[in-house]
CSV table of C-alpha atoms in Angstrom, one decimal:
chain,number,residue,atom,x,y,z
A,1161,MET,CA,-23.6,-17.7,17.8
A,1162,SER,CA,-19.9,-17.1,18.2
A,1163,SER,CA,-18.2,-14.4,20.0
A,1164,LYS,CA,-16.6,-11.6,18.0
A,1165,PHE,CA,-12.9,-11.2,18.1
A,1166,VAL,CA,-11.7,-7.8,19.0
A,1167,ILE,CA,-8.0,-7.2,18.5
A,1168,THR,CA,-6.1,-6.2,21.6
A,1169,TRP,CA,-3.3,-3.6,22.1
A,1170,ARG,CA,-0.7,-6.4,22.1
A,1171,GLY,CA,-2.1,-7.8,18.9
A,1172,GLN,CA,-2.1,-4.3,17.3
A,1173,THR,CA,1.6,-3.8,18.3
A,1174,SER,CA,2.7,-7.1,16.7
A,1175,LEU,CA,1.0,-6.2,13.5
A,1176,PHE,CA,2.4,-2.6,13.5
A,1177,VAL,CA,5.9,-4.1,14.0
A,1178,THR,CA,5.6,-6.5,11.1
A,1179,GLU,CA,4.3,-3.8,8.8
A,1180,GLY,CA,6.9,-1.4,10.0
A,1181,ILE,CA,9.8,-3.8,9.3
A,1182,ARG,CA,8.5,-4.5,5.8
A,1183,SER,CA,8.0,-0.8,5.1
A,1184,PHE,CA,11.5,0.1,6.4
A,1185,ALA,CA,13.1,-2.6,4.1
A,1186,MET,CA,11.1,-1.5,1.0
A,1187,GLY,CA,11.9,2.1,1.7
A,1188,TYR,CA,15.5,1.6,0.8
A,1189,PHE,CA,15.1,-1.5,-1.4
A,1190,ALA,CA,13.0,0.5,-3.9
A,1191,ILE,CA,16.0,2.8,-4.4
A,1192,ILE,CA,18.8,0.3,-4.6
A,1193,PHE,CA,16.8,-2.2,-6.7
A,1194,VAL,CA,16.6,0.4,-9.5
A,1195,VAL,CA,20.3,1.0,-9.3
A,1196,LEU,CA,20.9,-2.8,-9.3
A,1197,ALA,CA,18.6,-3.3,-12.2
A,1198,GLN,CA,20.3,-0.6,-14.2
A,1199,THR,CA,23.7,-2.2,-13.6
A,1200,ARG,CA,22.3,-5.5,-15.0
A,1201,GLY,CA,21.2,-3.7,-18.2
A,1202,LEU,CA,17.4,-3.4,-17.4
A,1203,ASN,CA,15.7,-0.5,-19.2
A,1204,ALA,CA,12.5,1.3,-18.3
A,1205,LEU,CA,10.3,-1.3,-20.1
A,1206,GLY,CA,12.1,-4.2,-18.5
A,1207,LEU,CA,11.9,-2.5,-15.1
A,1208,GLY,CA,8.1,-2.0,-15.5
A,1209,THR,CA,7.7,-5.6,-16.7
A,1210,VAL,CA,9.6,-7.1,-13.8
A,1211,THR,CA,7.7,-4.9,-11.4
A,1212,GLY,CA,4.4,-5.9,-12.9
A,1213,ILE,CA,5.2,-9.6,-12.7
A,1214,SER,CA,6.1,-9.2,-9.0
A,1215,VAL,CA,2.8,-7.6,-8.2
A,1216,ALA,CA,0.8,-10.2,-10.2
A,1217,ILE,CA,2.5,-12.9,-8.3
A,1218,GLY,CA,1.8,-11.0,-5.1
A,1219,ILE,CA,-2.0,-11.1,-5.9
A,1220,ILE,CA,-1.8,-14.9,-6.0
A,1221,ILE,CA,0.2,-15.0,-2.8
A,1222,THR,CA,-2.2,-12.7,-1.1
A,1223,HIS,CA,-5.1,-15.0,-2.0
A,1224,TYR,CA,-3.4,-18.1,-0.7
A,1225,LEU,CA,-1.9,-16.5,2.4
A,1226,THR,CA,-5.4,-15.1,3.3
A,1227,LEU,CA,-6.8,-18.6,3.0
A,1228,ALA,CA,-3.9,-19.9,5.1
A,1229,GLY,CA,-4.5,-17.2,7.7
A,1230,SER,CA,-8.2,-18.2,7.9
A,1231,ARG,CA,-7.4,-21.9,8.2
A,1232,TYR,CA,-4.2,-22.0,10.2
A,1233,GLY,CA,-4.1,-18.5,11.8
A,1234,ALA,CA,-2.3,-15.3,10.9
A,1235,ARG,CA,1.0,-16.5,12.4
A,1236,ALA,CA,1.7,-19.1,9.7
A,1237,ALA,CA,0.9,-16.5,7.0
A,1238,PHE,CA,3.3,-13.9,8.4
A,1239,VAL,CA,6.1,-16.5,8.8
A,1240,ILE,CA,5.7,-17.5,5.2
A,1241,ALA,CA,5.7,-13.9,4.1
A,1242,GLY,CA,9.0,-13.2,6.0
A,1243,GLY,CA,10.6,-16.2,4.4
A,1244,LEU,CA,9.7,-15.0,0.9
A,1245,MET,CA,11.3,-11.6,1.7
A,1246,ALA,CA,14.5,-13.2,2.9
A,1247,ALA,CA,14.6,-15.5,-0.2
A,1248,THR,CA,14.2,-12.4,-2.5
A,1249,GLY,CA,17.2,-10.7,-0.9
A,1250,LEU,CA,19.3,-13.8,-1.3
A,1251,LEU,CA,18.4,-14.0,-5.0
A,1252,MET,CA,19.4,-10.3,-5.4
A,1253,LEU,CA,22.8,-11.1,-3.9
A,1254,LEU,CA,23.2,-13.9,-6.4
A,1255,ALA,CA,22.0,-11.8,-9.4
A,1256,ARG,CA,24.6,-11.7,-12.1
A,1257,SER,CA,22.1,-11.1,-15.0
A,1258,VAL,CA,18.6,-9.9,-15.7
A,1259,THR,CA,17.4,-13.5,-15.4
A,1260,PHE,CA,17.8,-13.4,-11.6
A,1261,LEU,CA,15.7,-10.3,-11.4
A,1262,TYR,CA,12.8,-12.1,-13.2
A,1263,ILE,CA,13.2,-15.1,-10.9
A,1264,GLY,CA,13.1,-12.8,-7.9
A,1265,ALA,CA,9.8,-11.3,-9.3
A,1266,LEU,CA,8.2,-14.7,-8.9
A,1267,LEU,CA,8.5,-14.4,-5.1
A,1268,GLY,CA,6.3,-11.3,-5.1
A,1269,PHE,CA,8.6,-9.1,-3.1
A,1270,LEU,CA,10.2,-6.7,-5.5
A,1271,PRO,CA,9.6,-3.0,-5.1
A,1272,PRO,CA,7.7,-0.8,-5.0
A,1273,ASN,CA,4.8,-2.9,-3.7
A,1274,GLY,CA,6.7,-6.0,-2.7
A,1275,GLY,CA,5.1,-7.9,0.2
A,1276,MET,CA,1.9,-6.0,0.1
A,1277,PHE,CA,0.2,-9.2,1.2
A,1278,ILE,CA,1.7,-8.4,4.7
A,1279,GLY,CA,-0.4,-5.3,4.7
A,1280,ALA,CA,-3.5,-7.2,3.5
A,1281,LEU,CA,-3.1,-9.7,6.3
A,1282,ALA,CA,-2.7,-7.0,8.9
A,1283,GLU,CA,-5.6,-4.9,7.5
A,1284,GLY,CA,-7.9,-7.9,7.8
A,1285,VAL,CA,-7.1,-8.4,11.5
A,1286,LEU,CA,-7.1,-4.6,12.3
A,1287,ALA,CA,-10.5,-4.3,10.8
A,1288,GLN,CA,-11.9,-6.1,13.9
A,1289,THR,CA,-11.1,-3.0,16.0
A,1290,HIS,CA,-14.0,-1.5,17.8
A,1291,PRO,CA,-15.7,1.1,15.6
A,1292,ASP,CA,-14.9,4.0,17.9
A,1293,GLN,CA,-11.2,3.3,17.5
A,1294,ARG,CA,-11.0,1.8,14.0
A,1295,THR,CA,-10.1,5.0,12.1
A,1296,LYS,CA,-7.5,5.9,14.7
A,1297,VAL,CA,-6.0,2.4,14.5
A,1298,PHE,CA,-5.7,2.6,10.7
A,1299,VAL,CA,-4.1,6.0,11.2
A,1300,LYS,CA,-1.6,4.5,13.6
A,1301,SER,CA,-0.9,1.7,11.1
A,1302,GLY,CA,-0.5,4.1,8.2
A,1303,LEU,CA,1.7,6.3,10.3
A,1304,THR,CA,3.9,3.4,11.3
A,1305,VAL,CA,4.3,2.2,7.8
A,1306,THR,CA,5.0,5.7,6.4
A,1307,VAL,CA,7.5,6.7,9.1
A,1308,MET,CA,9.4,3.4,8.8
A,1309,GLY,CA,9.4,3.8,5.0
A,1310,ALA,CA,10.9,7.3,5.5
A,1311,LEU,CA,13.6,5.9,7.7
A,1312,GLY,CA,14.2,3.1,5.2
A,1313,ALA,CA,14.6,5.6,2.4
A,1314,LEU,CA,17.1,7.6,4.5
A,1315,PHE,CA,18.9,4.3,5.3
A,1316,ALA,CA,19.8,4.0,1.6
A,1317,SER,CA,22.4,6.7,2.1
A,1318,PHE,CA,24.0,5.0,5.1
A,1319,PRO,CA,26.7,3.1,3.1
A,1320,ALA,CA,27.9,6.2,1.4
A,1321,SER,CA,28.0,8.0,4.8
A,1322,ILE,CA,30.5,5.5,6.1
A,1323,GLY,CA,32.6,5.6,2.9
A,1324,LEU,CA,31.5,2.4,1.2
A,1325,THR,CA,31.6,2.2,-2.6
A,1326,GLU,CA,28.3,1.9,-4.4
A,1327,PRO,CA,28.6,-1.9,-5.1
A,1328,ASP,CA,29.7,-2.6,-1.5
A,1329,GLY,CA,26.8,-0.4,-0.3
A,1330,LEU,CA,24.3,-2.3,-2.4
A,1331,ARG,CA,25.6,-5.6,-1.1
A,1332,LEU,CA,25.4,-4.5,2.6
A,1333,LEU,CA,21.8,-3.2,2.2
A,1334,THR,CA,20.7,-6.4,0.5
A,1335,TRP,CA,22.1,-8.5,3.4
A,1336,VAL,CA,20.1,-6.2,5.8
A,1337,PHE,CA,17.0,-6.9,3.6
A,1338,VAL,CA,17.5,-10.7,4.1
A,1339,ALA,CA,17.9,-10.2,7.9
A,1340,LEU,CA,14.7,-8.1,8.0
A,1341,GLY,CA,12.8,-10.8,6.2
A,1342,ILE,CA,13.8,-13.3,8.9
A,1343,ALA,CA,12.8,-10.7,11.5
A,1344,ILE,CA,9.3,-10.6,10.1
A,1345,SER,CA,9.0,-14.3,10.4
A,1346,VAL,CA,10.1,-14.2,14.0
A,1347,VAL,CA,7.8,-11.3,15.0
A,1348,GLY,CA,5.0,-13.0,13.0
A,1349,LEU,CA,5.1,-15.8,15.6
A,1350,THR,CA,3.9,-13.3,18.2
A,1351,VAL,CA,0.8,-12.2,16.3
A,1352,ILE,CA,-2.3,-13.1,18.1
A,1353,ASP,CA,-4.5,-15.2,15.9
A,1354,SER,CA,-8.1,-14.2,15.5
A,1355,GLY,CA,-9.1,-17.2,13.5
A,1356,PRO,CA,-12.0,-17.2,11.0
A,1357,ILE,CA,-14.8,-14.8,11.9
A,1358,THR,CA,-18.3,-16.3,11.6
A,1359,GLY,CA,-21.6,-15.1,12.9
A,1360,SER,CA,-22.1,-11.9,14.8
A,1361,THR,CA,-23.1,-10.9,18.3
A,1362,LYS,CA,-24.4,-7.7,19.8
A,1363,SER,CA,-21.6,-5.6,21.2
A,1364,SER,CA,-21.9,-2.6,23.5
A,1365,SER,CA,-22.0,-0.2,20.6
A,1366,GLU,CA,-24.6,-2.3,18.6
A,1367,VAL,CA,-23.9,0.1,15.7
A,1368,GLU,CA,-22.3,-2.3,13.4
A,1369,ASP,CA,-22.7,-5.7,15.0
A,1370,SER,CA,-26.3,-5.7,13.9
A,1371,ILE,CA,-25.2,-4.5,10.5
A,1372,ASP,CA,-28.3,-5.3,8.5
A,1373,LEU,CA,-27.8,-3.3,5.4
A,1374,GLU,CA,-31.4,-2.6,4.9
A,1375,SER,CA,-31.9,-1.2,8.4
A,1376,SER,CA,-28.7,0.8,8.0
A,1377,GLY,CA,-30.1,2.2,4.8
A,1378,LYS,CA,-33.1,3.5,6.7
A,1379,ALA,CA,-30.7,5.2,9.1
A,1380,ALA,CA,-28.9,6.7,6.2
A,1381,GLY,CA,-32.0,8.0,4.5
A,1382,SER,CA,-33.3,4.8,3.0
A,1383,HIS,CA,-30.9,5.0,0.1
A,1384,PRO,CA,-31.3,1.9,-2.1
A,1385,ASP,CA,-27.6,1.2,-2.1
A,1386,TRP,CA,-27.9,0.1,1.5
A,1387,GLU,CA,-30.4,-2.6,0.4
A,1388,VAL,CA,-28.0,-4.5,-1.7
A,1389,ARG,CA,-25.6,-7.1,-0.3
A,1390,SER,CA,-22.3,-5.7,1.0
A,1391,THR,CA,-20.5,-8.1,-1.3
A,1392,ARG,CA,-21.6,-6.0,-4.2
A,1393,ALA,CA,-20.1,-3.0,-2.6
A,1394,ILE,CA,-16.8,-4.9,-2.0
A,1395,ASN,CA,-16.7,-5.9,-5.6
A,1396,ARG,CA,-17.4,-2.4,-6.9
A,1397,LEU,CA,-14.7,-1.0,-4.6
A,1398,ALA,CA,-12.2,-3.6,-5.8
A,1399,LEU,CA,-12.8,-2.7,-9.4
A,1400,LEU,CA,-12.4,1.0,-8.7
A,1401,PHE,CA,-9.2,0.3,-6.8
A,1402,VAL,CA,-7.8,-1.5,-10.0
A,1403,LEU,CA,-8.2,1.9,-11.8
A,1404,ASP,CA,-6.5,3.9,-9.1
A,1405,SER,CA,-3.7,1.5,-8.6
A,1406,ALA,CA,-3.1,1.2,-12.3
A,1407,GLY,CA,-2.6,5.0,-12.3
A,1408,SER,CA,-0.2,4.7,-9.4
A,1409,GLY,CA,1.6,1.8,-11.1
A,1410,VAL,CA,2.2,3.8,-14.3
A,1411,VAL,CA,4.5,6.0,-12.2
A,1412,ALA,CA,5.5,3.4,-9.6
A,1413,SER,CA,8.3,4.5,-7.4
A,1414,THR,CA,10.8,2.3,-9.3
A,1415,LEU,CA,9.9,4.1,-12.5
A,1416,MET,CA,9.9,7.4,-10.8
A,1417,ILE,CA,13.4,6.8,-9.5
A,1418,TYR,CA,14.5,5.6,-13.0
A,1419,TRP,CA,13.0,8.9,-14.4
A,1420,LEU,CA,14.7,11.1,-11.8
A,1421,ARG,CA,18.1,9.4,-12.5
A,1422,TYR,CA,17.5,9.8,-16.3
A,1423,ARG,CA,16.2,13.3,-16.3
A,1424,PHE,CA,18.1,15.0,-13.4
A,1425,HIS,CA,20.9,12.5,-12.7
A,1426,PHE,CA,19.9,11.9,-9.1
A,1427,SER,CA,22.4,10.0,-7.0
A,1428,VAL,CA,21.5,7.4,-4.4
A,1429,VAL,CA,22.0,9.9,-1.6
A,1430,SER,CA,19.8,12.5,-3.3
A,1431,LEU,CA,17.1,10.0,-3.9
A,1432,SER,CA,17.4,8.8,-0.3
A,1433,LEU,CA,16.9,12.4,1.0
A,1434,LEU,CA,14.0,13.1,-1.4
A,1435,PHE,CA,12.1,10.0,-0.5
A,1436,PHE,CA,12.7,10.5,3.2
A,1437,GLY,CA,11.1,13.9,2.9
A,1438,MET,CA,8.2,12.6,0.9
A,1439,GLU,CA,7.5,9.8,3.4
A,1440,ILE,CA,7.7,12.2,6.4
A,1441,LEU,CA,5.2,14.5,4.8
A,1442,SER,CA,2.9,11.5,4.2
A,1443,ALA,CA,3.3,10.5,7.8
A,1444,ILE,CA,2.3,14.0,9.0
A,1445,SER,CA,-0.8,13.8,6.8
A,1446,PHE,CA,-2.2,10.7,8.6
A,1447,PRO,CA,-3.4,12.2,11.8
A,1448,LEU,CA,-4.6,15.2,9.9
A,1449,ALA,CA,-6.8,12.9,7.8
A,1450,GLU,CA,-8.4,11.4,10.9
A,1451,ARG,CA,-9.3,14.9,12.2
A,1452,ILE,CA,-10.6,16.0,8.8
A,1453,SER,CA,-12.7,12.9,8.5
A,1454,ARG,CA,-14.5,13.7,11.7
A,1455,ARG,CA,-15.7,17.0,10.1
A,1456,ILE,CA,-16.4,16.1,6.5
A,1457,GLY,CA,-16.7,12.3,6.6
A,1458,LEU,CA,-14.4,9.4,5.6
A,1459,LEU,CA,-15.3,9.3,1.9
A,1460,ASN,CA,-15.1,13.1,1.4
A,1461,THR,CA,-11.6,13.1,3.0
A,1462,ALA,CA,-10.4,10.3,0.8
A,1463,VAL,CA,-11.6,11.9,-2.4
A,1464,PHE,CA,-11.0,15.6,-1.9
A,1465,THR,CA,-7.4,15.2,-0.7
A,1466,HIS,CA,-6.6,12.7,-3.5
A,1467,ILE,CA,-7.5,14.9,-6.5
A,1468,PRO,CA,-5.1,17.7,-5.7
A,1469,SER,CA,-2.3,15.2,-5.2
A,1470,SER,CA,-2.9,13.9,-8.7
A,1471,LEU,CA,-2.7,17.4,-10.2
A,1472,PHE,CA,0.7,17.9,-8.6
A,1473,LEU,CA,1.8,14.6,-10.1
A,1474,VAL,CA,0.8,15.8,-13.6
A,1475,ALA,CA,2.9,18.9,-13.2
A,1476,VAL,CA,6.1,17.0,-12.3
A,1477,PRO,CA,7.5,16.3,-15.8
A,1478,PHE,CA,7.1,20.0,-16.7
A,1479,ALA,CA,9.5,21.0,-13.9
A,1480,PRO,CA,12.5,22.9,-15.4
A,1481,ALA,CA,14.9,21.8,-12.8
A,1482,ALA,CA,15.5,19.1,-10.1
A,1483,PRO,CA,14.5,21.4,-7.1
A,1484,VAL,CA,11.1,22.2,-8.8
A,1485,ALA,CA,10.4,18.5,-9.5
A,1486,SER,CA,11.3,17.7,-5.9
A,1487,LEU,CA,9.0,20.4,-4.6
A,1488,LEU,CA,6.1,19.1,-6.6
A,1489,LEU,CA,6.7,15.5,-5.4
A,1490,LEU,CA,6.9,16.8,-1.8
A,1491,LEU,CA,3.6,18.7,-2.2
A,1492,ARG,CA,2.0,15.6,-3.6
A,1493,SER,CA,3.3,13.5,-0.8
A,1494,ALA,CA,1.6,15.8,1.8
A,1495,LEU,CA,-1.8,14.8,0.3
A,1496,VAL,CA,-1.5,11.5,-1.5
A,1497,GLU,CA,-1.7,9.2,1.5
A,1498,MET,CA,-4.6,11.0,3.3
A,1499,ASP,CA,-7.1,8.6,1.7
A,1500,VAL,CA,-5.4,5.5,3.0
A,1501,PRO,CA,-6.7,5.3,6.6
A,1502,THR,CA,-10.0,6.9,5.8
A,1503,ARG,CA,-10.6,4.5,2.9
A,1504,LYS,CA,-9.7,1.5,4.9
A,1505,SER,CA,-12.0,2.6,7.8
A,1506,TYR,CA,-14.8,3.4,5.3
A,1507,ILE,CA,-14.6,-0.1,3.8
A,1508,ALA,CA,-14.6,-1.8,7.2
A,1509,SER,CA,-17.7,0.3,8.2
A,1510,ILE,CA,-19.9,-0.5,5.2
A,1511,VAL,CA,-19.7,-4.3,5.3
A,1512,ARG,CA,-20.8,-6.8,7.9
A,1513,PRO,CA,-18.3,-7.6,10.7
A,1514,GLU,CA,-17.8,-11.2,9.5
A,1515,GLU,CA,-17.0,-9.9,6.0
A,1516,ARG,CA,-14.3,-7.5,6.9
A,1517,ARG,CA,-11.4,-9.9,6.5
A,1518,GLU,CA,-12.7,-10.8,3.0
A,1519,ALA,CA,-13.3,-7.2,2.2
A,1520,ALA,CA,-9.8,-6.2,3.1
A,1521,ALA,CA,-8.3,-9.1,1.1
A,1522,ARG,CA,-10.5,-8.5,-2.0
A,1523,THR,CA,-10.0,-4.8,-2.1
A,1524,SER,CA,-6.2,-5.3,-1.5
A,1525,MET,CA,-6.1,-7.7,-4.4
A,1526,GLY,CA,-7.9,-5.1,-6.6
A,1527,ARG,CA,-5.2,-2.6,-5.8
A,1528,GLN,CA,-2.5,-5.2,-6.5
A,1529,ALA,CA,-4.2,-6.0,-9.9
A,1530,GLY,CA,-3.9,-2.4,-10.9
A,1531,ARG,CA,-0.3,-2.2,-9.7
A,1532,ALA,CA,0.5,-5.3,-11.9
A,1533,ILE,CA,-0.9,-3.6,-15.0
A,1534,GLY,CA,0.4,0.0,-14.4
A,1535,PRO,CA,4.2,-0.6,-14.3
A,1536,ALA,CA,4.3,-2.4,-17.7
A,1537,ILE,CA,2.3,0.4,-19.3
A,1538,GLY,CA,4.5,3.0,-17.6
A,1539,GLY,CA,7.7,1.3,-18.7
A,1540,PHE,CA,6.5,0.9,-22.3
A,1541,VAL,CA,5.4,4.5,-22.5
A,1542,LEU,CA,8.6,5.8,-20.9
A,1543,SER,CA,10.7,3.8,-23.3
A,1544,ASN,CA,8.7,4.3,-26.5
A,1545,VAL,CA,6.6,7.5,-26.2
A,1546,SER,CA,7.9,10.2,-24.0
A,1547,ALA,CA,9.1,10.9,-20.5
A,1548,THR,CA,6.0,13.1,-19.9
A,1549,ALA,CA,3.3,10.7,-20.9
A,1550,PRO,CA,3.4,8.4,-17.9
A,1551,PHE,CA,2.7,11.3,-15.5
A,1552,LEU,CA,-0.3,12.5,-17.7
A,1553,ILE,CA,-1.7,9.0,-17.9
A,1554,ALA,CA,-1.4,8.4,-14.2
A,1555,GLY,CA,-3.0,11.7,-13.3
A,1556,VAL,CA,-6.0,11.2,-15.6
A,1557,LEU,CA,-6.6,7.7,-14.3
A,1558,LYS,CA,-6.4,8.7,-10.7
A,1559,VAL,CA,-8.7,11.7,-11.0
A,1560,PHE,CA,-11.2,9.6,-13.0
A,1561,TYR,CA,-11.1,7.1,-10.2
A,1562,ASP,CA,-11.8,9.7,-7.6
A,1563,LEU,CA,-14.8,11.0,-9.5
A,1564,LEU,CA,-16.2,7.5,-10.0
A,1565,LEU,CA,-15.7,6.7,-6.4
A,1566,TRP,CA,-17.5,9.8,-5.3
A,1567,ARG,CA,-20.4,9.2,-7.7
A,1568,SER,CA,-20.8,5.6,-6.7
A,1569,PHE,CA,-20.6,5.9,-2.9
A,1570,ARG,CA,-21.4,9.5,-2.1
A,1571,LYS,CA,-24.8,8.5,-0.6
A,1572,VAL,CA,-23.5,5.3,1.1
A,1573,ARG,CA,-22.3,6.5,4.4
A,1574,SER,CA,-20.4,4.4,6.9
A,1575,ILE,CA,-22.4,2.9,9.8
A,1576,GLU,CA,-21.0,5.3,12.3
A,1577,GLU,CA,-21.9,8.3,10.1
A,1578,SER,CA,-25.4,7.0,9.6
A,1579,VAL,CA,-26.6,6.9,13.2
């Protein structure tokens, strides 16, 4: 029997910092990458394709970094991730043609989801938090990521505010991206390794450390879903997340930015301010999600805040003017991220403690798989069908996901909700 690792405040802080740095960088890089890609002659289909390739490579990197984290500790994995980010920035500085963009995609760090393996690594460690604090910790993590993403989006307007031309501004921001990648590697050295988690021991709460699914099922009303192995639940969730993320990928932020520039001629500064507002509203929603989940449960919160956000998304292409489209996107942002901390906490609470790192990695890979499929579909539809179709496809897929998730897991309560 081995002792169970419980992450400390210092460990949480290191993880929050690494996630925050990445989110800040991607907050502005998503905007400038689209502008850079357009100057290199990349159309919507090409943009969707290069985004999909980057995400697909990210899936592979997530797998191997998770293995490296289990074998050598989380520090090594974070250092490698930071190096990949810095290398991506250097490639963008060298980019003189579309070829460089595709080469950059092979490092898995292009927006909108570049470097998601950093989030997967952090989630696997944060899942070891005591159950009484787990949802709050995921709220803090999500809040950190979202606020830093908002500041990053706002930072995209910084070069213009000091009078730099657009090309000079893009170059400056890309150099900052390189520096932030190096910073992730440095901060990654301070991450406290948990090592592989094996076995389980009784903790003071005893609620989840003795997480026999059959006995938990009796506490939850003897629902047969509790009698199956938790790995089946992980696999089912991972497949569902492919569907949800495919919907998100169809209107990935890179394609959304492309559409806004095409439809309403948004400038970099306008995009910066809009995405800053969207991220701030998402940040405000995180603590609200934790409070709501106490009243109606983790799964209910995840599902019933997500569906309205998808309906706002469907309405965006029908907006007659830029202010209306912006308002719909802001309303969506106030709801769309409320499922993130509740979903992560729910996953951690329905699997055995020793499986949480695997659960976090596998479900994250499921989401990345969907993100790899979606952008190519969205880019193709945007280029060859209509500017409205991607939003409709995304909305339908995401609502369908919510309904399937609810139907599959509505009677499978988390351990904390079952006792």
